[in-house]
Short mmCIF file of C-alpha atoms and ligand atoms in Angstrom, two decimals:
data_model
loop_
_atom_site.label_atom_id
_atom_site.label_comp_id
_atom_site.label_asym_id
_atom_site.label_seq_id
_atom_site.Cartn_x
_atom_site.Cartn_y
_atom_site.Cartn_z
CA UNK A 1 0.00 0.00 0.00
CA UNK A 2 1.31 3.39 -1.29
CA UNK A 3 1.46 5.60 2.33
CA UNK A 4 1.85 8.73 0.64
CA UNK A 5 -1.65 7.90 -1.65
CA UNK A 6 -2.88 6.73 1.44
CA UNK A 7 -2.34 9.81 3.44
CA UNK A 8 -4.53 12.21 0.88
CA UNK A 9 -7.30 9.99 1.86
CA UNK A 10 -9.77 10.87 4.14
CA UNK A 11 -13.14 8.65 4.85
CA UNK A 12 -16.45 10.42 6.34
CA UNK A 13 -17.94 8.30 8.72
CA UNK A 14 -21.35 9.89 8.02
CA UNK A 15 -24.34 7.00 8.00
CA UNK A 16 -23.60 4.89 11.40
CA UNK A 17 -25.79 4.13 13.93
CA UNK A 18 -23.40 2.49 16.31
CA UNK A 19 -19.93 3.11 17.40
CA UNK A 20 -19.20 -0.66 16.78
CA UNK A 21 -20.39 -0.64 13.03
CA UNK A 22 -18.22 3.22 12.41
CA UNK A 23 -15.13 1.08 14.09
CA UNK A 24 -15.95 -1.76 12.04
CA UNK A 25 -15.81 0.24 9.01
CA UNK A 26 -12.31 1.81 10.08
CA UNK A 27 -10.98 -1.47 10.69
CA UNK A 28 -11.99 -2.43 7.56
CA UNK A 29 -10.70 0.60 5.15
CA UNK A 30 -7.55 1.59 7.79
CA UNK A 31 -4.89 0.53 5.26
CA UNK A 32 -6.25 2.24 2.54
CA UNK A 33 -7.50 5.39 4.20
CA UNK A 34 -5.13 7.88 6.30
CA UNK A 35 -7.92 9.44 8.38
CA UNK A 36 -11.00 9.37 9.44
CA UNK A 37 -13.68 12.35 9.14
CA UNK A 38 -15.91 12.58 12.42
CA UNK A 39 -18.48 14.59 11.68
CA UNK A 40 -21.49 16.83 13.30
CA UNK A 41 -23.96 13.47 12.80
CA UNK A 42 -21.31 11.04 14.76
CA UNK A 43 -20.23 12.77 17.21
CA UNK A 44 -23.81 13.97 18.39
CA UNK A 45 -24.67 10.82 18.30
CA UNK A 46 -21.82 9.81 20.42
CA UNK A 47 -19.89 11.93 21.75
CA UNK A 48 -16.24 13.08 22.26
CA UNK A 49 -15.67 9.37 23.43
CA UNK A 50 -15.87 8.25 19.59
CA UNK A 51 -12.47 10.01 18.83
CA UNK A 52 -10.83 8.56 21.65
CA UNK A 53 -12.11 5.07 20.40
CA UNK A 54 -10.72 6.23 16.55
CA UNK A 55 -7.00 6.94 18.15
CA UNK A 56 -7.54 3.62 19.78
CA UNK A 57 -7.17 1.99 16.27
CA UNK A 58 -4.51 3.96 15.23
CA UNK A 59 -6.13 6.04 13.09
CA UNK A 60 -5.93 9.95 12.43
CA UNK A 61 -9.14 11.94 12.99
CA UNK A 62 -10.24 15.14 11.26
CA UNK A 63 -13.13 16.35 13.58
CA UNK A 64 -15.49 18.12 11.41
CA UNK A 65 -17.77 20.70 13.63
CA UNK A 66 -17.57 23.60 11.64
CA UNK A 67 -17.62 25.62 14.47
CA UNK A 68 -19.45 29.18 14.07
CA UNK A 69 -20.12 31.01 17.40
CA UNK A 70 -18.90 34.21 18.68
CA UNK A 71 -15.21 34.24 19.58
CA UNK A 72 -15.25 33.52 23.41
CA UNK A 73 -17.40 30.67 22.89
CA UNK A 74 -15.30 29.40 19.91
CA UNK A 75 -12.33 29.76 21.81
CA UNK A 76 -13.18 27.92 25.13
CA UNK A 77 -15.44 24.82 22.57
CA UNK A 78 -11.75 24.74 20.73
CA UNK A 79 -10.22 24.85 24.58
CA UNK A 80 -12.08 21.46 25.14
CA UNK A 81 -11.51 20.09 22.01
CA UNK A 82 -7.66 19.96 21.88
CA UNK A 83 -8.12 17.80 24.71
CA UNK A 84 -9.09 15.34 22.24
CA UNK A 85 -5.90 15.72 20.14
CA UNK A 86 -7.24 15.35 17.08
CA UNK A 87 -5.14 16.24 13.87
CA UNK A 88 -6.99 18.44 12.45
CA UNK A 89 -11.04 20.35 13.51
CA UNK A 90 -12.42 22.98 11.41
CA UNK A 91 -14.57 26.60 12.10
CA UNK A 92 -16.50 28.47 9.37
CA UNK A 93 -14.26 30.97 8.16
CA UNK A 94 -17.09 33.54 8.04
CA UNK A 95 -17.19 33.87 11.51
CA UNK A 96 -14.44 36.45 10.74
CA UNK A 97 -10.65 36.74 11.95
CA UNK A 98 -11.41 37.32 15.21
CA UNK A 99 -13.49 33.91 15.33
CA UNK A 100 -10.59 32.23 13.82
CA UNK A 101 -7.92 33.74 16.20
CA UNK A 102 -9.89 33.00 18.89
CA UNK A 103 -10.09 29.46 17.72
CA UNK A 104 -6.10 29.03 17.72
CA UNK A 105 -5.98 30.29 20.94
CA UNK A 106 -8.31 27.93 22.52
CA UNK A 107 -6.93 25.24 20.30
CA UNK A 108 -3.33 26.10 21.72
CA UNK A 109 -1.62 23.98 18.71
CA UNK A 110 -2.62 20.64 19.77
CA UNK A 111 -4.67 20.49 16.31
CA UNK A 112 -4.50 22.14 13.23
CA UNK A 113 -7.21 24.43 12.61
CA UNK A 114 -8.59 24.39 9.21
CA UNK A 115 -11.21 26.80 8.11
CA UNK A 116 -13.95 25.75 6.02
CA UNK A 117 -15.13 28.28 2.93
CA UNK A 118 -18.07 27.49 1.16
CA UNK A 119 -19.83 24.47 1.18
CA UNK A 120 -19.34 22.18 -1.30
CA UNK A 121 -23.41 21.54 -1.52
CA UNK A 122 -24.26 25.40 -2.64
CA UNK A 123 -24.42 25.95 -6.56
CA UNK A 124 -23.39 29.27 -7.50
CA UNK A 125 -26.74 30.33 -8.36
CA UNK A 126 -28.33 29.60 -5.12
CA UNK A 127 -25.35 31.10 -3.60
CA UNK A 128 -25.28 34.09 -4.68
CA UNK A 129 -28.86 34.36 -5.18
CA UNK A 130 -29.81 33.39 -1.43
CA UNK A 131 -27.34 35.19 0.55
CA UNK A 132 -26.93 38.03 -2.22
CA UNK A 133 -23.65 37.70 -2.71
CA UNK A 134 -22.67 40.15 -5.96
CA UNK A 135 -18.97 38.72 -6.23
CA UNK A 136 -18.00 35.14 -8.12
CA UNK A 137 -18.10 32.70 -5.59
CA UNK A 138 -14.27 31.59 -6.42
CA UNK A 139 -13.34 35.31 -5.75
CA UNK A 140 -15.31 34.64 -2.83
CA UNK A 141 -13.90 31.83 -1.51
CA UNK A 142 -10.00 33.44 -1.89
CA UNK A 143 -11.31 36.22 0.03
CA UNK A 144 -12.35 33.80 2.92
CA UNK A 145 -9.22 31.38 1.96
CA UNK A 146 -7.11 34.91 2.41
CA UNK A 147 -8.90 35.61 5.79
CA UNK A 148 -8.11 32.05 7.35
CA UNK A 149 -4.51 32.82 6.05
CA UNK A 150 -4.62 36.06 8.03
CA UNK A 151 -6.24 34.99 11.06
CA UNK A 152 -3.35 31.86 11.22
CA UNK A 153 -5.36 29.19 10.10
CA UNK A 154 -3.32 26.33 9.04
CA UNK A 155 -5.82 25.50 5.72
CA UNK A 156 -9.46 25.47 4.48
CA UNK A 157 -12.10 23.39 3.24
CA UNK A 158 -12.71 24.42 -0.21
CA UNK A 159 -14.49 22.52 -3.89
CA UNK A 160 -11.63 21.26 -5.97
CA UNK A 161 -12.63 23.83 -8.43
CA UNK A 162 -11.35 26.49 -6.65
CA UNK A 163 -8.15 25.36 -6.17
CA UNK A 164 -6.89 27.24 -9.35
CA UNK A 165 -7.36 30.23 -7.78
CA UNK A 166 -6.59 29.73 -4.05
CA UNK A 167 -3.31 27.67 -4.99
CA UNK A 168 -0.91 30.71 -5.76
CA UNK A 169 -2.77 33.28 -3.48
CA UNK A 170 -1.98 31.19 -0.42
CA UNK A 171 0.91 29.39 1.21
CA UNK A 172 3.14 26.52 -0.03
CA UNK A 173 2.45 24.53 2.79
CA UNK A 174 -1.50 25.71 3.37
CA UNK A 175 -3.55 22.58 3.92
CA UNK A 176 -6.47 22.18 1.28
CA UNK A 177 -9.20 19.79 1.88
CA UNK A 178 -11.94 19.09 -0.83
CA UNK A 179 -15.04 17.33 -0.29
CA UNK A 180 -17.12 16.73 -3.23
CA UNK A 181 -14.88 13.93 -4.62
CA UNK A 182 -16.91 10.66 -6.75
CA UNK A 183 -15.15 7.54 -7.04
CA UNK A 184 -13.31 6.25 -9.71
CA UNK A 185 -16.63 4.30 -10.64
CA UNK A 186 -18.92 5.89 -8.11
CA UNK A 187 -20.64 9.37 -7.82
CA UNK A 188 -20.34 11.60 -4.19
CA UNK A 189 -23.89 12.17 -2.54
CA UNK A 190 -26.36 14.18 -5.17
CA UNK A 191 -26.48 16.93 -3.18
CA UNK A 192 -23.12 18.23 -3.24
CA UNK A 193 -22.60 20.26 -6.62
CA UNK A 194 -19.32 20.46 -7.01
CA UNK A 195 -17.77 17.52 -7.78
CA UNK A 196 -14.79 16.37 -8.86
CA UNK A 197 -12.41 12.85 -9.46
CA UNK A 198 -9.54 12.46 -7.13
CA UNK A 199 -6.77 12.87 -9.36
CA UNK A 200 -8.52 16.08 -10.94
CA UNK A 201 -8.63 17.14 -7.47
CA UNK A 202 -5.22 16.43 -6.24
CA UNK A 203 -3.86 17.97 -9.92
CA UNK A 204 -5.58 20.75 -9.01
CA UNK A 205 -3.89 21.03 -5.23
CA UNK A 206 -5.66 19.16 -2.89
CA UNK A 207 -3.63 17.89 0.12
CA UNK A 208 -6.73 15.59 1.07
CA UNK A 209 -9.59 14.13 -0.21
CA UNK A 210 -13.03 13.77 1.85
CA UNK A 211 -15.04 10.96 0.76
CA UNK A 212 -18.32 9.80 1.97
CA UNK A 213 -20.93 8.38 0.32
CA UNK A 214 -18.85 7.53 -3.05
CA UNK A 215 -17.24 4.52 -0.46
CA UNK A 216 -19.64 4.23 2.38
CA UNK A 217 -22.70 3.74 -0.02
CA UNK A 218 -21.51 0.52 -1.44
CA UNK A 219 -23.36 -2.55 -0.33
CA UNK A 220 -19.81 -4.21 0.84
CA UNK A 221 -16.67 -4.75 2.30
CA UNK A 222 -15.08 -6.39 -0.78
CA UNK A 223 -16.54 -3.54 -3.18
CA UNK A 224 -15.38 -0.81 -0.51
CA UNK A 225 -12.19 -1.82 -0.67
CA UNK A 226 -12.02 -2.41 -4.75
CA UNK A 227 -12.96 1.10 -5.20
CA UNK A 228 -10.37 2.67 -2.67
CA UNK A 229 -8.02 0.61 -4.93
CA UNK A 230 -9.39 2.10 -7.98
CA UNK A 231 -8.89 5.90 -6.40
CA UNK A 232 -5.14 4.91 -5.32
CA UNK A 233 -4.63 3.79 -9.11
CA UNK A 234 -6.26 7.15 -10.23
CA UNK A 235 -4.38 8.95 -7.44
CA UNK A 236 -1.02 6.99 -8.79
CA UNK A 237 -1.06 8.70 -12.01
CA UNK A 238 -0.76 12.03 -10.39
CA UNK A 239 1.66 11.28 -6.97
O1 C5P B 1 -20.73 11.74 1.08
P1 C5P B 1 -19.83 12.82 0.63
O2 C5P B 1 -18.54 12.36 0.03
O3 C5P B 1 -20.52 13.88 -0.18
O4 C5P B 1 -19.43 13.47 2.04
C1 C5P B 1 -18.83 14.70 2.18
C2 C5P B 1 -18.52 14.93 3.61
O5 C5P B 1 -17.75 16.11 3.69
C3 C5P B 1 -19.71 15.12 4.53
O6 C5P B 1 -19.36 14.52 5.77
C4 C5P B 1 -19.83 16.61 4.69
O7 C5P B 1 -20.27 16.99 5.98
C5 C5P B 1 -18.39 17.04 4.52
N1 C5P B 1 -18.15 18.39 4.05
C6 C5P B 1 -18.65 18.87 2.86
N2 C5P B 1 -18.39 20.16 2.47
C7 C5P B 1 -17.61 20.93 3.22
C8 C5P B 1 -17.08 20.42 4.42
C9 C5P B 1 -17.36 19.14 4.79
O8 C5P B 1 -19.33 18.17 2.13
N3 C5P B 1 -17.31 22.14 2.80
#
């Protein structure tokens, strides 16, 4: 198994209903996925005690909250949370720079703090339309990219298809993490609207690849793991 295709991986354990069947699944995928996505869904349903349960395997977790408050309460939720030592948790970057300070000084480098941009699930249309947003939303998403930059983020959550534009505006060694990826032979969830292959998306810049559905909806273990090997053999062409 190629570590360093491996690494750009990153599964969302979005869908369980029990910590036993999420660990099951990580168990399962572990040598062919770098990290694990925890996400809003899992850890209401279980709490901070899933991530300790995820280190217990081994396993990297990106906790996923998307945190959005006002700073005091952002910074004391990311106080709590580097207890968990996870290796990476995210914040909206819209909750401005002082959000996003306040997040890194709760956090107190135990994680990296990522910010997240816009959601892979809005079309530009609806975007722009709904929250009347006059600018593009790539130029939008730089300018929030540029903020989380500012602020000291260590990344962002962005579509692949921003990447062009976010790639020389920001920092060699800014982490970019796209969700929105289908399979080699499978589609991400319908809803999200920007979608892209992985090796489109890592040609483009992405340090790591969220995938959900595109592995998780596949009826089993033996066609889970045939289509992470079909991503690493896309991902080969471009690592
Ligand atoms: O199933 P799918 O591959 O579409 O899952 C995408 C995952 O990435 C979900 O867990 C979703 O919460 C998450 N995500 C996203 N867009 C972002 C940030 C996270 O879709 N901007």
């Amino acid at each position: 198994m190629n570590e360093r295709i491996r690494d750009r991986i990153c599964l969302a354990l979005d869908g369980f209903d029990s910590t036993e069947a999420a660990l099951e699944r990580v168990r399962e995928l572990k040598s062919h996925v770098g990290m694990f996505k925890v996400g809003l869904e899992l850890y209401s349903a279980f709490g901070p005690g899933i991530v300790q349960m995820l280190h217990d395997e081994g396993v990297k977790v990106f906790l996923d909250l998307k945190l959005h408050d006002i700073p005091k309460t952002v910074e004391n939720t990311s106080r709590v949370l580097s207890r968990l030592k996870v290796a990476l948790f995210n914040v909206h970057a819209s909750g401005g720079t002082e959000m996003m300070r306040a997040a890194l000084e709760g956090c107190g480098g135990q994680s990296k703090v990522i910010g997240v941009t816009v959601l892979t699930s809005w079309a530009e249309t609806s975007f722009r339309g709904e929250l009347g947003v006059s600018q593009p939303l790539d130029t939008y998403v730089l300018g929030l990219a540029k903020l989380a930059e500012q602020a000291g983020l260590q990344g962002v959550v962005c579509s692949a298809q921003e990447l062009e534009l976010l790639k020389p505006n920001l920092p060699q060694d800014f982490v970019f993490i796209t969700p929105g990826i289908s399979g080699s032979s499978t589609r991400a969830g319908a809803d999200q609207k920007r979608v892209f292959t992985p090796a489109k998306a890592v040609m483009n810049g992405a340090t790591h690849l969220v995938i959900g559905r595109a592995i998780n909806g596949l009826p089993g273990a033996r066609q889970r793991i045939e289509e992470l090997e079909l991503i690493h053999g896309d991902l080969s062409r471009v690592l």
